């Protein structure tokens, strides 16, 4: 009897639309240790269907083919609507391996309030990957308390101005963000003109005050002379 669901395949399998499927297969091999189970090649170096095994799960992918269907790759959409959650034994090692293969950091690895160490990467084809290792078993109450604390901290952080950053390419080829040195704001021409006019007016006011004082002083001296006579 034929199995309705193939052996070794879960009931739900992510299916990626990729621009450059052959390169994507090589990337997933290098980044996540993917194994190619099967592939259906098409003309002009395209892939009609590929079945990959990553850990205990399967991942399907195919080249973007506008003439064949409505599904588009992240490159065409200039973004993605989902992320692929990958559980691993050592997320730090997997994160570093994926960065070395060409992924970029979307969210740095952090020990999260829900008990996982978790971070996010963008692969060279525009797909988002959440890499996670479970670290703590928490009760619902503990998770709620930590969640409230984390949200309160985020709210306070959001009130502070965010630092400007620039991209720096590491020796591994990975891109990271580092703070930019603050530069003094350049004043526009109108502001400079207004400041110049204000300084000029201030000098004129001082000059007028000095003249008035000189006149008053002269009057006082004249009055004193007249009183003597």
Short mmCIF file of C-alpha atoms in Angstrom, two decimals:
data_model
loop_
_atom_site.label_atom_id
_atom_site.label_comp_id
_atom_site.label_asym_id
_atom_site.label_seq_id
_atom_site.Cartn_x
_atom_site.Cartn_y
_atom_site.Cartn_z
CA UNK A 1 0.00 0.00 0.00
CA UNK A 2 1.32 3.44 -0.96
CA UNK A 3 1.90 5.86 1.94
CA UNK A 4 -0.30 8.94 1.68
CA UNK A 5 2.54 10.94 3.27
CA UNK A 6 6.09 9.94 2.22
CA UNK A 7 8.17 8.38 4.98
CA UNK A 8 10.49 10.78 6.74
CA UNK A 9 8.50 13.83 5.63
CA UNK A 10 6.41 15.95 8.02
CA UNK A 11 2.84 16.97 7.26
CA UNK A 12 3.93 20.58 6.74
CA UNK A 13 6.97 21.47 4.60
CA UNK A 14 8.17 25.03 3.77
CA UNK A 15 8.49 25.53 0.00
CA UNK A 16 10.79 28.37 -1.03
CA UNK A 17 10.64 30.29 -4.28
CA UNK A 18 14.23 31.28 -5.07
CA UNK A 19 15.96 33.31 -7.74
CA UNK A 20 19.04 31.14 -8.29
CA UNK A 21 18.04 27.77 -6.83
CA UNK A 22 21.31 25.96 -7.58
CA UNK A 23 23.28 28.61 -5.68
CA UNK A 24 20.69 28.47 -2.89
CA UNK A 25 21.16 24.71 -2.52
CA UNK A 26 24.91 25.20 -2.16
CA UNK A 27 24.36 27.98 0.36
CA UNK A 28 21.99 25.88 2.52
CA UNK A 29 24.54 23.05 2.44
CA UNK A 30 27.29 25.37 3.68
CA UNK A 31 25.15 27.36 6.13
CA UNK A 32 22.88 24.72 7.67
CA UNK A 33 24.36 21.36 6.66
CA UNK A 34 21.50 20.62 4.24
CA UNK A 35 21.45 17.31 2.37
CA UNK A 36 20.02 17.13 -1.15
CA UNK A 37 17.45 14.30 -1.19
CA UNK A 38 16.26 14.77 -4.75
CA UNK A 39 16.13 17.38 -7.50
CA UNK A 40 14.27 17.92 -10.76
CA UNK A 41 16.45 20.08 -13.04
CA UNK A 42 15.04 22.11 -15.90
CA UNK A 43 16.61 23.77 -18.88
CA UNK A 44 18.94 26.80 -18.63
CA UNK A 45 20.27 25.70 -15.24
CA UNK A 46 16.93 26.10 -13.47
CA UNK A 47 15.53 23.86 -10.74
CA UNK A 48 11.90 22.77 -11.04
CA UNK A 49 11.89 21.11 -7.62
CA UNK A 50 14.47 20.29 -4.96
CA UNK A 51 13.99 18.33 -1.74
CA UNK A 52 16.47 19.12 1.06
CA UNK A 53 16.88 17.60 4.49
CA UNK A 54 18.02 19.91 7.30
CA UNK A 55 18.28 18.17 10.65
CA UNK A 56 15.09 16.16 11.11
CA UNK A 57 13.03 18.30 8.71
CA UNK A 58 12.56 18.77 4.99
CA UNK A 59 12.70 21.91 2.89
CA UNK A 60 11.48 22.20 -0.68
CA UNK A 61 12.57 24.88 -3.13
CA UNK A 62 12.38 25.79 -6.80
CA UNK A 63 13.48 28.56 -9.09
CA UNK A 64 11.25 31.57 -9.59
CA UNK A 65 9.36 31.06 -12.85
CA UNK A 66 7.01 34.01 -13.57
CA UNK A 67 5.46 32.29 -16.57
CA UNK A 68 4.49 29.19 -14.58
CA UNK A 69 2.84 30.54 -11.44
CA UNK A 70 2.00 33.44 -9.17
CA UNK A 71 4.63 32.71 -6.48
CA UNK A 72 7.46 35.24 -6.44
CA UNK A 73 10.87 35.24 -4.80
CA UNK A 74 11.91 37.79 -2.15
CA UNK A 75 14.13 39.40 -4.79
CA UNK A 76 11.04 40.17 -6.88
CA UNK A 77 8.96 41.24 -3.89
CA UNK A 78 11.84 43.25 -2.34
CA UNK A 79 10.96 41.63 0.98
CA UNK A 80 9.49 38.50 2.51
CA UNK A 81 6.29 37.78 4.43
CA UNK A 82 7.61 34.96 6.62
CA UNK A 83 10.62 33.44 8.32
CA UNK A 84 11.80 29.86 8.65
CA UNK A 85 12.35 28.74 12.23
CA UNK A 86 15.32 26.38 12.59
CA UNK A 87 15.92 24.51 15.87
CA UNK A 88 19.55 23.53 16.43
CA UNK A 89 21.67 22.13 19.26
CA UNK A 90 24.09 25.08 19.20
CA UNK A 91 22.61 28.24 17.70
CA UNK A 92 25.86 30.20 18.17
CA UNK A 93 27.78 27.70 16.04
CA UNK A 94 25.04 27.60 13.38
CA UNK A 95 24.81 31.40 13.35
CA UNK A 96 28.56 31.73 12.82
CA UNK A 97 28.53 29.04 10.11
CA UNK A 98 25.70 30.77 8.23
CA UNK A 99 27.42 34.16 8.46
CA UNK A 100 30.61 32.68 7.07
CA UNK A 101 28.58 31.21 4.18
CA UNK A 102 27.16 34.63 3.28
CA UNK A 103 24.12 35.29 5.50
CA UNK A 104 23.56 38.68 7.16
CA UNK A 105 22.44 39.43 10.71
CA UNK A 106 18.82 40.60 10.92
CA UNK A 107 18.60 40.23 14.71
CA UNK A 108 21.62 39.37 16.89
CA UNK A 109 21.53 36.19 18.97
CA UNK A 110 20.17 36.89 22.45
CA UNK A 111 18.93 34.91 25.43
CA UNK A 112 15.20 35.62 25.12
CA UNK A 113 12.61 35.95 27.90
CA UNK A 114 10.71 32.86 26.72
CA UNK A 115 13.67 30.59 27.46
CA UNK A 116 15.33 30.27 24.04
CA UNK A 117 18.57 31.67 22.69
CA UNK A 118 17.35 33.18 19.43
CA UNK A 119 18.48 35.33 16.52
CA UNK A 120 17.58 36.00 12.90
CA UNK A 121 19.51 35.92 9.63
CA UNK A 122 18.76 36.94 6.05
CA UNK A 123 20.13 34.55 3.45
CA UNK A 124 21.61 35.83 0.14
CA UNK A 125 18.31 35.06 -1.62
CA UNK A 126 16.14 37.22 0.65
CA UNK A 127 14.67 34.55 2.94
CA UNK A 128 14.61 35.13 6.70
CA UNK A 129 15.81 32.41 9.10
CA UNK A 130 15.16 32.35 12.84
CA UNK A 131 17.86 30.25 14.55
CA UNK A 132 16.98 28.96 18.00
CA UNK A 133 18.22 26.71 20.82
CA UNK A 134 15.98 25.99 23.82
CA UNK A 135 17.76 26.85 27.09
CA UNK A 136 15.13 26.92 29.86
CA UNK A 137 11.80 25.27 30.65
CA UNK A 138 9.58 28.01 32.09
CA UNK A 139 6.12 27.99 33.63
CA UNK A 140 3.45 30.13 31.99
CA UNK A 141 3.63 32.55 34.95
CA UNK A 142 7.42 32.90 34.65
CA UNK A 143 7.15 33.54 30.93
CA UNK A 144 4.41 36.17 31.42
CA UNK A 145 6.44 37.95 34.12
CA UNK A 146 9.59 37.96 31.99
CA UNK A 147 7.59 39.10 28.98
CA UNK A 148 6.16 42.07 30.88
CA UNK A 149 9.66 43.02 32.07
CA UNK A 150 11.05 42.73 28.54
CA UNK A 151 8.24 44.87 27.07
CA UNK A 152 8.76 47.53 29.76
CA UNK A 153 12.49 47.62 28.99
CA UNK A 154 11.81 47.89 25.25
CA UNK A 155 9.38 50.76 25.85
CA UNK A 156 12.05 52.65 27.78
CA UNK A 157 14.65 51.93 25.10
CA UNK A 158 12.31 53.14 22.33
CA UNK A 159 12.12 56.55 24.01
CA UNK A 160 15.88 56.99 23.60
CA UNK A 161 17.30 58.18 20.25
CA UNK A 162 18.68 55.29 18.23
CA UNK A 163 22.36 55.37 17.28
CA UNK A 164 23.21 55.67 13.61
CA UNK A 165 25.20 52.74 12.27
CA UNK A 166 27.30 51.78 9.30
CA UNK A 167 27.99 48.39 7.75
CA UNK A 168 31.39 46.80 8.27
CA UNK A 169 32.52 43.68 6.42
CA UNK A 170 34.34 41.19 8.65
CA UNK A 171 37.16 38.90 7.51
CA UNK A 172 34.62 36.05 7.27
CA UNK A 173 32.64 38.07 4.74
CA UNK A 174 29.79 38.68 7.17
CA UNK A 175 28.32 42.17 7.45
CA UNK A 176 27.82 43.71 10.89
CA UNK A 177 26.55 47.08 12.07
CA UNK A 178 28.74 49.43 14.09
CA UNK A 179 27.94 52.89 15.49
CA UNK A 180 28.77 55.95 13.45
CA UNK A 181 30.67 58.79 15.08
CA UNK A 182 28.32 61.69 15.58
CA UNK A 183 29.06 64.62 13.29
CA UNK A 184 28.01 68.18 14.12
CA UNK A 185 24.90 69.16 12.21
CA UNK A 186 25.56 71.52 9.31
CA UNK A 187 23.58 74.72 9.48
CA UNK A 188 21.65 75.68 6.39
CA UNK A 189 22.13 79.04 4.67
CA UNK A 190 18.96 80.55 6.16
CA UNK A 191 20.05 79.67 9.71
CA UNK A 192 23.53 81.12 9.11
CA UNK A 193 22.02 84.30 7.66
CA UNK A 194 19.67 84.65 10.64
CA UNK A 195 22.54 84.19 13.11
CA UNK A 196 24.63 86.79 11.27
CA UNK A 197 21.75 89.27 11.32
CA UNK A 198 21.19 88.64 15.05
CA UNK A 199 24.89 89.29 15.81
CA UNK A 200 24.79 92.46 13.70
CA UNK A 201 21.67 93.69 15.51
CA UNK A 202 23.27 92.92 18.88
CA UNK A 203 26.37 94.96 17.96
CA UNK A 204 24.21 97.84 16.77
CA UNK A 205 22.26 97.78 20.04
CA UNK A 206 25.49 97.84 22.08
CA UNK A 207 26.77 100.72 19.93
CA UNK A 208 23.54 102.68 20.42
CA UNK A 209 23.65 102.10 24.17
CA UNK A 210 27.25 103.34 24.30
CA UNK A 211 26.35 106.50 22.34
CA UNK A 212 23.43 107.16 24.68
CA UNK A 213 25.68 106.80 27.72
CA UNK A 214 28.27 109.12 26.15
CA UNK A 215 25.56 111.73 25.51
CA UNK A 216 24.32 111.46 29.09
CA UNK A 217 27.88 111.78 30.37
CA UNK A 218 28.46 114.92 28.29
CA UNK A 219 25.22 116.47 29.55
CA UNK A 220 26.23 115.77 33.15
CA UNK A 221 29.63 117.38 32.66
CA UNK A 222 28.05 120.42 30.93
CA UNK A 223 25.55 120.80 33.76
CA UNK A 224 28.31 120.63 36.35
CA UNK A 225 30.30 123.40 34.58
CA UNK A 226 27.24 125.65 34.30
CA UNK A 227 26.44 125.21 38.01
CA UNK A 228 29.95 126.36 38.95
CA UNK A 229 29.53 129.59 37.00
#
